[in-house]
Coordinates of C-alpha atoms and ligand atoms in Angstrom, one line a residue:
M1 CA 119.9 134.4 154.7
S2 CA 116.7 135.5 153.1
S3 CA 114.5 137.6 155.3
L4 CA 111.5 136.9 153.0
P5 CA 108.7 134.5 154.2
S6 CA 109.3 131.0 152.9
V7 CA 107.6 129.8 149.8
P8 CA 106.2 126.4 149.0
P9 CA 108.6 124.1 147.1
V10 CA 108.3 123.7 143.3
P11 CA 110.3 121.0 141.6
G12 CA 113.3 122.3 139.7
T13 CA 113.5 125.5 141.7
D14 CA 116.0 126.4 144.4
P15 CA 115.6 129.8 146.0
S16 CA 118.8 129.3 148.0
S17 CA 120.8 129.6 144.8
C18 CA 118.4 131.7 142.7
I19 CA 116.4 134.2 144.7
F20 CA 114.2 134.9 141.6
D21 CA 112.8 131.4 142.0
A22 CA 111.2 132.6 145.3
F23 CA 109.7 135.7 143.6
R24 CA 108.4 133.6 140.8
I25 CA 106.9 131.0 143.2
S26 CA 105.1 133.8 145.1
I27 CA 103.6 135.1 141.8
A28 CA 102.6 131.6 140.8
K29 CA 101.0 131.0 144.1
R30 CA 98.7 134.0 143.6
V31 CA 97.8 133.0 140.1
S32 CA 97.1 129.4 141.0
E33 CA 95.0 130.3 144.1
A34 CA 92.9 132.7 142.0
L35 CA 92.5 130.4 139.1
E36 CA 91.7 127.0 140.6
P37 CA 92.1 124.2 139.6
L38 CA 95.4 125.5 138.2
T39 CA 98.2 124.0 140.2
L40 CA 101.2 125.9 141.6
E41 CA 103.5 124.0 139.3
Q42 CA 101.4 124.8 136.2
A43 CA 101.2 128.4 137.2
Y44 CA 105.0 128.5 137.9
A45 CA 105.7 127.3 134.4
G46 CA 103.8 130.3 133.1
V47 CA 105.8 133.0 134.9
D48 CA 108.2 134.5 132.4
Y49 CA 110.4 137.5 132.4
G50 CA 108.5 140.6 131.2
K51 CA 109.4 142.8 128.4
K52 CA 110.5 146.5 128.6
G53 CA 110.3 147.6 132.2
E54 CA 108.0 144.8 133.4
D55 CA 109.6 142.4 135.9
F56 CA 107.6 139.2 135.3
T57 CA 104.7 138.5 133.0
V58 CA 102.1 135.7 132.9
A59 CA 100.4 135.0 129.5
L60 CA 97.0 133.8 130.6
P61 CA 96.0 131.9 127.4
R62 CA 98.7 129.4 127.9
F63 CA 96.9 127.8 130.9
R64 CA 94.0 126.9 128.6
L65 CA 91.5 127.5 131.3
P66 CA 87.7 127.9 130.6
G67 CA 86.5 131.5 130.6
K68 CA 87.5 134.7 129.0
V69 CA 91.0 136.1 129.5
D70 CA 89.6 139.3 131.0
E71 CA 87.6 137.4 133.6
L72 CA 90.7 135.3 134.5
A73 CA 92.7 138.5 134.9
K74 CA 90.0 140.0 137.0
K75 CA 90.0 137.1 139.4
V76 CA 93.8 137.4 139.9
I77 CA 93.6 141.2 140.4
E78 CA 90.7 141.1 142.8
K79 CA 92.5 138.7 145.1
F80 CA 95.8 140.5 144.8
Q81 CA 97.5 141.9 147.9
A82 CA 100.9 143.6 147.8
D83 CA 103.5 142.0 150.1
D84 CA 107.2 141.6 150.5
F85 CA 107.5 139.8 147.2
V86 CA 105.2 141.7 144.8
A87 CA 104.3 145.3 144.8
S88 CA 101.7 145.5 142.0
V89 CA 100.0 143.7 139.2
K90 CA 98.8 145.2 135.9
H91 CA 96.4 143.7 133.4
D92 CA 97.3 144.3 129.7
K93 CA 95.4 142.3 127.1
A94 CA 96.2 138.6 127.6
F95 CA 98.9 139.4 130.1
L96 CA 99.4 140.1 133.7
H97 CA 102.5 142.1 134.6
F98 CA 103.9 141.7 138.1
Q99 CA 106.2 144.3 139.6
L100 CA 108.5 143.1 142.4
N101 CA 108.8 144.9 145.7
T102 CA 111.8 147.0 145.0
Q103 CA 113.3 146.9 148.5
S104 CA 113.1 143.1 148.6
L105 CA 114.4 142.8 145.1
I106 CA 117.5 144.8 145.9
R107 CA 118.1 143.5 149.4
E108 CA 117.6 139.8 148.6
T109 CA 119.6 139.9 145.4
L110 CA 122.6 141.6 147.0
N111 CA 122.3 139.4 150.1
Q112 CA 122.4 136.3 147.9
I113 CA 125.4 137.5 146.0
H114 CA 127.1 138.2 149.3
T115 CA 126.2 134.9 150.9
L116 CA 127.2 132.8 147.9
G117 CA 130.3 134.7 146.9
S118 CA 132.0 133.1 143.9
Q119 CA 129.3 130.4 143.9
Y120 CA 126.7 132.9 142.8
G121 CA 125.2 131.8 139.5
T122 CA 126.3 128.2 139.9
N123 CA 123.9 125.4 140.3
T124 CA 124.0 121.7 141.1
S125 CA 122.0 120.3 138.2
G126 CA 124.9 118.4 136.8
N127 CA 126.1 116.9 140.1
G128 CA 127.3 113.4 139.7
K129 CA 127.4 113.6 135.9
K130 CA 130.4 113.6 133.6
V131 CA 130.8 115.3 130.2
I132 CA 133.6 115.1 127.8
I133 CA 133.9 118.3 125.7
E134 CA 136.1 118.0 122.7
Y135 CA 137.1 121.3 121.1
S136 CA 139.8 123.2 119.2
S137 CA 141.3 120.1 117.6
P138 CA 143.8 121.6 115.1
N139 CA 145.8 119.5 112.7
I140 CA 149.5 119.3 113.3
A141 CA 151.5 120.7 110.4
K142 CA 148.4 122.4 108.9
S143 CA 147.1 125.8 109.5
F144 CA 145.1 126.8 112.5
H145 CA 142.2 128.4 110.8
V146 CA 139.4 130.5 112.1
G147 CA 137.2 127.4 112.4
H148 CA 139.6 126.1 115.0
L149 CA 139.6 129.4 116.7
R150 CA 135.8 129.4 117.0
S151 CA 135.8 125.8 118.2
T152 CA 138.4 126.8 120.9
I153 CA 136.4 129.8 122.1
I154 CA 133.0 128.1 122.1
G155 CA 134.4 124.9 123.6
A156 CA 136.1 126.8 126.4
F157 CA 132.9 128.6 127.1
L158 CA 130.9 125.3 127.2
A159 CA 133.5 123.7 129.6
N160 CA 133.0 126.7 131.9
V161 CA 129.2 126.5 131.8
Y162 CA 129.1 122.8 132.5
K163 CA 131.4 123.2 135.4
T164 CA 129.3 126.0 136.7
C165 CA 126.3 123.8 136.6
G166 CA 128.0 121.1 138.6
W167 CA 129.2 118.7 135.9
E168 CA 132.5 117.0 136.0
V169 CA 134.1 118.3 132.8
I170 CA 136.8 116.7 130.8
S171 CA 138.2 119.1 128.2
A172 CA 139.7 117.2 125.3
N173 CA 141.7 118.4 122.3
Y174 CA 141.6 115.9 119.5
L175 CA 144.6 116.6 117.4
G176 CA 144.8 115.9 113.7
D177 CA 148.1 114.0 114.3
W178 CA 147.6 111.1 112.0
G179 CA 146.9 110.4 108.4
T180 CA 148.7 110.3 105.0
Q181 CA 149.9 113.9 105.4
F182 CA 152.4 112.7 108.0
G183 CA 153.9 110.5 105.3
L184 CA 154.3 113.6 103.2
I185 CA 155.9 115.5 106.1
A186 CA 158.3 112.7 106.7
V187 CA 159.4 112.9 103.1
G188 CA 159.5 116.7 103.3
F189 CA 161.4 116.6 106.5
E190 CA 164.3 114.7 104.9
K191 CA 164.5 117.4 102.3
Y192 CA 163.8 120.6 104.2
G193 CA 163.8 119.8 107.9
S194 CA 166.0 121.5 110.4
Q195 CA 166.2 120.4 114.0
E196 CA 166.9 123.9 115.1
E197 CA 163.9 125.4 113.4
L198 CA 161.8 122.6 114.7
E199 CA 162.8 123.3 118.3
K200 CA 162.3 127.0 117.8
D201 CA 158.7 126.8 116.5
A202 CA 157.5 123.4 115.6
I203 CA 154.1 124.5 114.4
K204 CA 155.6 126.9 111.9
H205 CA 158.4 124.7 110.7
L206 CA 156.2 121.7 110.1
F207 CA 153.7 123.9 108.3
D208 CA 156.4 125.3 106.0
I209 CA 157.6 121.8 105.2
Y210 CA 154.1 120.7 104.5
V211 CA 153.6 123.6 102.1
K212 CA 156.9 122.9 100.3
I213 CA 156.5 119.2 99.9
N214 CA 152.9 119.6 98.6
K215 CA 154.3 121.9 95.9
D216 CA 156.9 119.2 95.0
A217 CA 154.2 116.6 94.9
E218 CA 152.4 118.6 92.2
T219 CA 155.2 117.9 89.7
D220 CA 156.7 114.7 91.1
P221 CA 154.3 111.8 91.5
E222 CA 157.0 109.8 93.4
V223 CA 156.5 112.1 96.4
K224 CA 153.0 110.8 97.1
V225 CA 154.0 107.2 96.5
E226 CA 156.8 107.6 99.0
A227 CA 154.5 109.4 101.5
A228 CA 151.9 106.6 101.3
K229 CA 154.6 104.0 101.9
F230 CA 155.9 105.9 104.9
F231 CA 152.4 106.3 106.4
R232 CA 151.8 102.6 105.9
R233 CA 154.9 101.9 108.0
M234 CA 153.6 104.3 110.7
E235 CA 150.3 102.4 110.7
D236 CA 152.1 99.2 111.1
G237 CA 153.8 100.6 114.2
D238 CA 157.3 100.7 112.7
E239 CA 159.3 102.4 115.4
S240 CA 161.8 104.0 113.1
A241 CA 159.0 105.6 111.2
L242 CA 157.4 106.8 114.4
K243 CA 160.4 108.3 116.1
N244 CA 160.4 111.7 114.3
W245 CA 156.6 111.9 114.2
R246 CA 156.5 111.6 118.0
E247 CA 158.9 114.5 118.4
W248 CA 156.9 116.7 116.0
R249 CA 153.7 116.0 117.9
E250 CA 155.3 116.6 121.3
L251 CA 156.9 119.9 120.3
S252 CA 153.7 121.1 118.6
V253 CA 151.6 120.3 121.6
K254 CA 154.0 122.2 123.8
K255 CA 153.8 125.3 121.6
Y256 CA 150.0 125.0 121.5
E257 CA 149.7 124.7 125.2
A258 CA 151.5 128.0 125.7
E259 CA 149.2 129.7 123.2
Y260 CA 146.1 128.3 124.7
D261 CA 147.3 129.5 128.0
R262 CA 147.4 133.1 126.7
L263 CA 143.8 132.6 125.6
N264 CA 142.9 131.3 129.1
V265 CA 142.0 128.0 127.6
H266 CA 143.0 124.7 129.2
F267 CA 142.7 121.0 128.3
D268 CA 142.7 118.0 130.5
L269 CA 143.5 115.7 127.7
Y270 CA 145.5 116.0 124.5
L271 CA 144.1 113.2 122.5
G272 CA 144.6 112.7 118.8
E273 CA 143.7 110.6 115.8
S274 CA 146.9 108.7 116.3
M275 CA 145.7 107.4 119.7
V276 CA 142.7 105.6 118.4
S277 CA 143.9 101.9 118.5
Q278 CA 143.9 99.7 115.5
K279 CA 142.0 97.2 117.7
S280 CA 139.0 99.5 118.2
I281 CA 139.0 100.4 114.5
D282 CA 139.0 96.7 113.6
T283 CA 136.3 95.9 116.1
A284 CA 134.1 98.6 114.7
I285 CA 134.5 97.5 111.1
K286 CA 133.9 93.9 112.1
R287 CA 130.8 94.7 113.9
L288 CA 129.5 96.8 111.0
E289 CA 130.2 93.9 108.7
E290 CA 128.3 91.5 110.8
M291 CA 125.4 93.8 110.8
G292 CA 125.5 93.9 107.0
L293 CA 126.2 97.5 106.8
I294 CA 129.4 97.3 104.8
D295 CA 129.8 97.2 101.0
D296 CA 133.1 96.3 99.4
H297 CA 134.2 98.6 96.7
E298 CA 137.3 97.7 94.7
G299 CA 139.1 96.7 97.9
A300 CA 137.9 99.6 100.0
K301 CA 135.2 99.2 102.6
L302 CA 132.2 101.5 102.4
I303 CA 129.4 102.0 104.9
N304 CA 126.0 102.5 103.2
L305 CA 124.0 105.2 105.0
E306 CA 121.7 106.0 102.0
K307 CA 118.7 104.7 103.9
H308 CA 119.4 107.5 106.4
K309 CA 120.0 110.1 103.7
L310 CA 123.7 110.3 104.7
G311 CA 125.2 108.8 101.6
K312 CA 128.0 106.3 101.5
A313 CA 131.2 106.7 103.4
V314 CA 134.5 105.0 103.2
V315 CA 135.6 103.4 106.4
R316 CA 138.7 101.7 105.2
K317 CA 140.9 102.5 102.3
K318 CA 142.1 100.1 99.6
D319 CA 145.6 99.9 101.2
G320 CA 144.0 99.0 104.5
T321 CA 144.8 102.3 106.3
S322 CA 142.2 103.9 108.4
I323 CA 140.6 107.2 107.8
Y324 CA 139.2 110.2 109.7
L325 CA 135.7 108.7 109.9
T326 CA 136.8 105.3 111.2
R327 CA 139.0 106.9 113.8
D328 CA 136.1 109.0 115.1
I329 CA 134.0 105.9 115.4
G330 CA 136.7 103.9 117.2
G331 CA 137.7 106.9 119.3
A332 CA 134.2 107.5 120.6
A333 CA 133.9 103.9 121.8
E334 CA 137.3 104.0 123.4
R335 CA 136.3 107.2 125.3
Y336 CA 133.2 105.6 126.5
E337 CA 135.1 102.6 127.7
K338 CA 137.6 104.7 129.6
Y339 CA 135.4 107.5 131.0
K340 CA 131.8 106.3 131.0
F341 CA 130.6 109.8 130.2
D342 CA 127.0 110.8 130.6
K343 CA 127.4 113.1 127.6
M344 CA 130.0 113.9 125.0
I345 CA 130.0 117.2 123.1
Y346 CA 131.9 117.7 119.9
V347 CA 132.5 121.4 119.0
I348 CA 133.1 121.2 115.3
S349 CA 132.3 123.7 112.5
S350 CA 129.1 123.2 110.4
Q351 CA 131.4 122.4 107.4
Q352 CA 131.7 119.0 109.0
D353 CA 128.0 118.5 109.6
L354 CA 127.8 115.5 107.3
H355 CA 130.9 113.8 108.7
V356 CA 129.5 114.2 112.3
A357 CA 126.0 113.0 111.3
Q358 CA 127.6 110.0 109.6
F359 CA 129.7 108.9 112.6
F360 CA 126.9 109.5 115.1
K361 CA 124.6 107.5 112.9
V362 CA 127.1 104.6 112.6
L363 CA 127.5 104.5 116.4
E364 CA 123.7 104.4 116.7
L365 CA 123.5 101.6 114.2
M366 CA 126.1 99.7 116.1
E367 CA 123.6 99.9 119.0
Y368 CA 125.8 101.6 121.5
P369 CA 123.4 102.8 124.2
W370 CA 125.5 105.9 124.8
A371 CA 125.2 107.0 121.1
K372 CA 122.2 109.0 122.1
D373 CA 124.4 111.0 124.5
L374 CA 126.6 112.5 121.8
V375 CA 126.0 116.1 120.9
H376 CA 127.4 118.1 118.0
V377 CA 127.7 121.8 118.7
N378 CA 128.3 123.4 115.4
Y379 CA 128.8 127.0 114.3
G380 CA 129.1 129.0 111.1
L381 CA 132.5 130.0 109.8
V382 CA 134.2 133.3 110.3
Q383 CA 135.1 134.8 107.0
G384 CA 137.8 137.0 106.0
M385 CA 140.0 136.7 109.1
S386 CA 143.3 137.9 107.8
T387 CA 145.9 140.1 109.4
R388 CA 147.1 143.2 107.6
K389 CA 150.0 141.1 106.4
G390 CA 147.9 138.4 104.9
T391 CA 145.9 135.2 105.6
V392 CA 146.0 133.8 109.1
V393 CA 147.6 130.4 109.4
F394 CA 148.7 130.3 113.0
L395 CA 147.0 130.9 116.3
N396 CA 149.8 133.2 117.4
Q397 CA 149.2 135.4 114.4
I398 CA 145.7 136.0 115.6
I399 CA 146.9 136.9 119.1
K400 CA 149.7 139.1 117.8
E401 CA 147.4 141.0 115.4
A402 CA 144.7 141.5 118.0
T403 CA 147.4 142.8 120.4
S404 CA 149.0 145.2 117.9
V405 CA 145.7 146.6 116.6
M406 CA 144.7 147.2 120.2
H407 CA 148.0 148.7 121.1
E408 CA 147.6 151.2 118.3
Q409 CA 144.1 152.0 119.5
M410 CA 145.3 152.7 123.0
Q411 CA 148.1 154.9 121.8
K412 CA 145.6 157.2 120.1
N413 CA 144.8 158.5 123.5
E414 CA 148.2 159.6 124.7
E415 CA 147.3 160.7 128.2
K416 CA 145.4 157.5 129.0
Y417 CA 148.1 155.5 127.4
K418 CA 150.7 156.9 129.7
A419 CA 148.7 155.9 132.7
V420 CA 148.6 152.3 131.7
E421 CA 150.9 150.2 133.9
D422 CA 151.7 147.3 131.6
P423 CA 150.6 148.3 128.1
E424 CA 151.9 145.0 126.6
M425 CA 149.9 142.8 128.8
T426 CA 146.9 145.1 128.7
S427 CA 146.7 145.3 125.0
E428 CA 147.1 141.6 124.6
E429 CA 144.3 140.9 127.1
L430 CA 142.0 143.6 125.5
G431 CA 142.8 142.3 122.0
I432 CA 141.9 138.7 123.0
T433 CA 138.8 139.9 124.7
G434 CA 137.8 141.7 121.5
V435 CA 138.3 138.6 119.4
K436 CA 136.3 136.4 121.8
I437 CA 133.5 138.8 122.3
Q438 CA 133.0 139.4 118.6
D439 CA 133.0 135.6 118.1
M440 CA 130.5 134.9 120.9
A441 CA 128.2 137.8 120.3
A442 CA 127.1 136.2 117.1
K443 CA 124.6 133.5 117.7
R444 CA 125.6 130.1 116.3
Y445 CA 122.2 130.1 114.6
R446 CA 119.8 132.7 113.4
L447 CA 120.4 136.4 113.2
P448 CA 123.2 137.8 115.3
L449 CA 122.4 140.3 118.0
Y450 CA 124.5 143.1 116.6
P451 CA 123.9 143.0 112.9
C452 CA 125.9 146.2 112.4
L453 CA 129.1 144.4 113.5
F454 CA 128.8 141.5 111.1
V455 CA 128.4 140.9 107.4
I456 CA 126.1 138.0 107.1
S457 CA 126.4 135.8 104.2
D458 CA 123.6 133.7 102.9
C459 CA 124.0 130.2 104.1
P460 CA 121.5 127.4 103.4
L461 CA 121.9 126.0 106.9
R462 CA 121.1 129.3 108.4
I463 CA 124.2 128.9 110.4
N464 CA 125.7 132.3 111.1
N465 CA 128.8 133.2 109.1
Y466 CA 130.3 136.5 109.9
T467 CA 133.3 138.5 109.0
F468 CA 136.0 139.6 111.4
N469 CA 136.5 143.3 111.6
W470 CA 139.6 144.1 113.6
D471 CA 139.1 147.8 114.0
R472 CA 135.5 147.6 115.0
M473 CA 135.9 144.8 117.5
L474 CA 138.8 146.5 119.2
T475 CA 137.3 149.9 120.0
F476 CA 136.1 151.0 123.3
E477 CA 132.8 152.1 121.8
G478 CA 129.8 150.0 121.1
D479 CA 129.3 146.5 122.3
T480 CA 132.9 145.3 122.0
G481 CA 135.2 143.3 124.2
P482 CA 137.3 146.3 125.3
Y483 CA 134.1 148.1 126.3
L484 CA 133.3 145.2 128.6
Q485 CA 136.7 145.3 130.1
Y486 CA 136.4 149.0 130.5
A487 CA 133.1 148.6 132.4
H488 CA 134.8 146.1 134.8
V489 CA 137.9 148.3 135.3
R490 CA 135.7 151.3 136.1
L491 CA 133.9 149.2 138.8
A492 CA 137.2 148.1 140.2
S493 CA 138.3 151.7 140.4
I494 CA 135.5 152.7 142.8
G495 CA 137.0 150.5 145.5
R496 CA 140.4 152.0 144.9
K497 CA 139.1 155.5 145.0
N498 CA 137.0 155.0 148.1
P499 CA 139.1 153.0 150.5
H500 CA 137.4 154.5 153.5
L501 CA 134.3 152.5 152.7
L502 CA 136.1 149.1 152.5
P503 CA 135.7 146.5 153.8
L504 CA 132.0 146.9 153.8
P505 CA 130.2 146.0 157.0
S506 CA 128.0 142.9 157.0
P507 CA 124.8 143.1 154.9
S508 CA 122.6 143.5 157.9
Q509 CA 124.5 146.6 158.8
I510 CA 123.9 148.2 155.4
D511 CA 120.7 150.2 154.8
I512 CA 119.7 149.7 151.2
T513 CA 116.5 151.8 151.5
T514 CA 118.3 154.7 150.0
L515 CA 118.8 152.7 146.8
T516 CA 115.1 152.0 146.3
T517 CA 114.3 155.4 144.9
S518 CA 116.8 155.1 142.1
P519 CA 115.5 153.3 139.0
H520 CA 119.1 152.8 137.9
A521 CA 119.9 150.9 141.1
R522 CA 116.8 148.8 140.7
E523 CA 117.7 148.0 137.1
I524 CA 121.2 146.8 138.2
A525 CA 119.8 144.7 141.0
F526 CA 117.2 143.2 138.7
L527 CA 119.9 142.2 136.1
L528 CA 122.1 140.7 138.9
G529 CA 119.1 138.7 140.0
T530 CA 118.7 137.2 136.5
Y531 CA 122.2 135.8 136.4
P532 CA 121.5 132.3 137.7
D533 CA 118.8 132.0 135.1
V534 CA 121.1 133.3 132.3
V535 CA 123.6 130.5 133.2
K536 CA 120.9 127.9 133.1
T537 CA 119.7 129.0 129.7
A538 CA 123.3 128.9 128.4
L539 CA 123.6 125.3 129.5
K540 CA 120.3 124.5 127.7
T541 CA 121.1 126.3 124.5
H542 CA 124.8 126.0 124.3
E543 CA 124.8 129.6 123.1
P544 CA 127.4 131.9 124.5
S545 CA 125.5 135.0 123.0
G546 CA 123.1 134.9 126.0
I547 CA 125.9 135.5 128.4
V548 CA 127.4 138.2 126.1
T549 CA 124.1 140.0 126.0
F550 CA 123.8 139.8 129.8
A551 CA 127.3 141.2 130.3
F552 CA 126.5 144.1 128.0
R553 CA 123.1 144.9 129.5
L554 CA 124.7 144.9 132.9
S555 CA 127.5 147.2 131.7
H556 CA 125.0 149.6 130.1
A557 CA 122.9 149.7 133.3
I558 CA 126.0 150.5 135.3
S559 CA 127.1 153.2 132.9
S560 CA 123.6 154.8 133.1
A561 CA 123.9 154.7 136.9
W562 CA 127.2 156.5 137.2
E563 CA 125.9 160.1 137.2
T564 CA 123.1 159.6 139.7
V565 CA 124.2 156.7 141.9
V566 CA 127.5 158.4 143.0
V567 CA 129.9 157.0 145.6
K568 CA 132.8 159.4 145.6
G569 CA 132.1 162.6 147.5
E570 CA 128.8 161.2 149.0
E571 CA 128.8 162.5 152.5
D572 CA 126.0 160.4 153.8
I573 CA 128.0 157.3 154.8
E574 CA 124.9 155.1 154.8
K575 CA 124.1 156.1 151.3
A576 CA 127.7 155.7 150.1
R577 CA 127.9 152.3 151.6
A578 CA 124.7 151.0 150.0
R579 CA 125.9 152.3 146.7
M580 CA 129.3 150.8 147.1
W581 CA 127.7 147.5 147.9
L582 CA 125.6 147.6 144.8
Y583 CA 128.7 148.3 142.6
E584 CA 130.8 145.7 144.3
S585 CA 128.1 143.1 143.7
A586 CA 127.8 144.3 140.1
K587 CA 131.6 143.9 139.7
D588 CA 131.6 140.4 141.0
V589 CA 128.8 139.3 138.8
L590 CA 130.1 141.0 135.7
A591 CA 133.5 139.3 136.4
A592 CA 131.8 136.0 136.8
S593 CA 130.0 136.3 133.5
M594 CA 133.3 137.3 131.8
R595 CA 135.1 134.3 133.2
L596 CA 132.3 132.1 131.9
L597 CA 133.3 133.5 128.5
S598 CA 136.9 132.5 129.3
I599 CA 137.8 136.2 129.6
R600 CA 140.2 137.4 132.3
P601 CA 138.6 140.6 133.8
L602 CA 141.1 143.4 134.1
E603 CA 141.5 145.4 137.3
R604 CA 143.2 148.4 135.6
M605 CA 143.8 149.6 132.1
Ligands
LIG701 N1 141.2 118.1 113.2 C1 139.9 118.3 112.5 C2 140.0 119.4 111.5 O1 140.8 120.3 111.7 C3 138.8 118.6 113.5 C4 138.5 117.4 114.4 C5 137.1 117.5 114.9 N2 136.8 116.5 115.8 C6 136.5 115.2 115.5 N3 136.3 114.4 116.5 N4 136.3 114.9 114.3 O2 139.2 119.5 110.6

């Protein structure tokens, strides 16, 4: 429970889940009372985080009040009285900087983290709402490329963020499990297939067959003809043509599930292009025809989107078979029918921007009221992701490479290495963390936060492309995944090294006044207090980089505190307890932010 005086309510705020709302309201109250007729709500909207060392800042011109900025500032300052919320105010050009009362800041923040436990950082803004998030979506029998990896990582993050904000989330993987290539594989399977290989590693075996039969097709035109015939039979629902395909799909999904599991990524639904019914595709095309949106072109059907600057797109081939675009149109309608989502997010690389814009536009033209609830989360492509043995084609190669590069890194420090309990598991977890962090530290748009880590290529869409750098991403130095894990492990070790302090007494029994003199402790508490806001921003922007930045800032603040805010050997038990509480809270929140990024925080390494 907060021991601060209560503050008037402001819509959209909730001090019981975000204590900074209370601090902001108290600042807004002062500002609005001094600057009548400014309302509390208007003033609240003007309270922002301060830059460099300032807690909160109000930019006066934004209120568009009559009078000079200096006069307005003077009015606020003259009326100002320090209290439990705010300690001081400073006037600087057009800004007013407010410094929070340090003792309240630390006590209230740690109290809230304690009270809410694992719920700290969550909010209820999405209660009662349902979102489908479609991500990863690799193609069976084709390579799992870095675009799929990025979709997997960003999608898993989004699923976590939406859940944290109270949404009901359905994670869906939309497999590329349909299309002419399966005719090719069928032809290839007869020639090169082996049941044993298939059962051992379906993903690899089908890929190998696909590569071989494509080669054959280059010299033998019959192959493609056969393949098209075969796919036609599949589309017609010919059971004998579908039997093998079904097994390929099943075994591939099984294999993928195990790999996603290692990445800490989970799907509620394995959908696929194959599951979009002929009926919904026919309905879509019929409806488009009735609306006069379809052109016939030599037997094929085209939708004309030139009016919308989206060109023309084929929706049905000459031979009557469906295509990628049509399946997306039918698939979206089916999903709405079945799940009645409030929002549906597609996490697909910017390479497919045109495709997504086309199918969103078609759904809008078809006047589906839910078409406005579709969101495309896109991202730039990772370039140059190859292992030391060559180009990456499978997800497990990425995991393996990350693990082995990390393992080598760890072995460089012999002594530390020997102390690691389970080097296999640890190096895999660290390697995966390295890959994820490098991926999510780069903003989907605009310049990335850590330009030194990435080579940015010029891209007209200003989508960030970046290059994977295995060695850099897997060191313990700089803002890397392993560094983050290291920060967490170090926090976990304080508890192990100071068992006499645990379990901590209840918050009211801990005297935090000793922390108030340490700027490092204040900095940590302040960052912890921002966490609920950081989560809300991530929901709004769909950007994982904000969470990544938060995790690094917190880790840096903790590492700056180590030397002065010491627990081990502190004889004053009151002091030691307060510090322990601070670190325990920091550990919980750092772990929560890592989990949001789908990372499993390590306890030891
Ligand atoms: N399987 C596709 C590919 O690998 C990605 C699917 C994206 N999702 C969608 N609904 N189109 O290119």
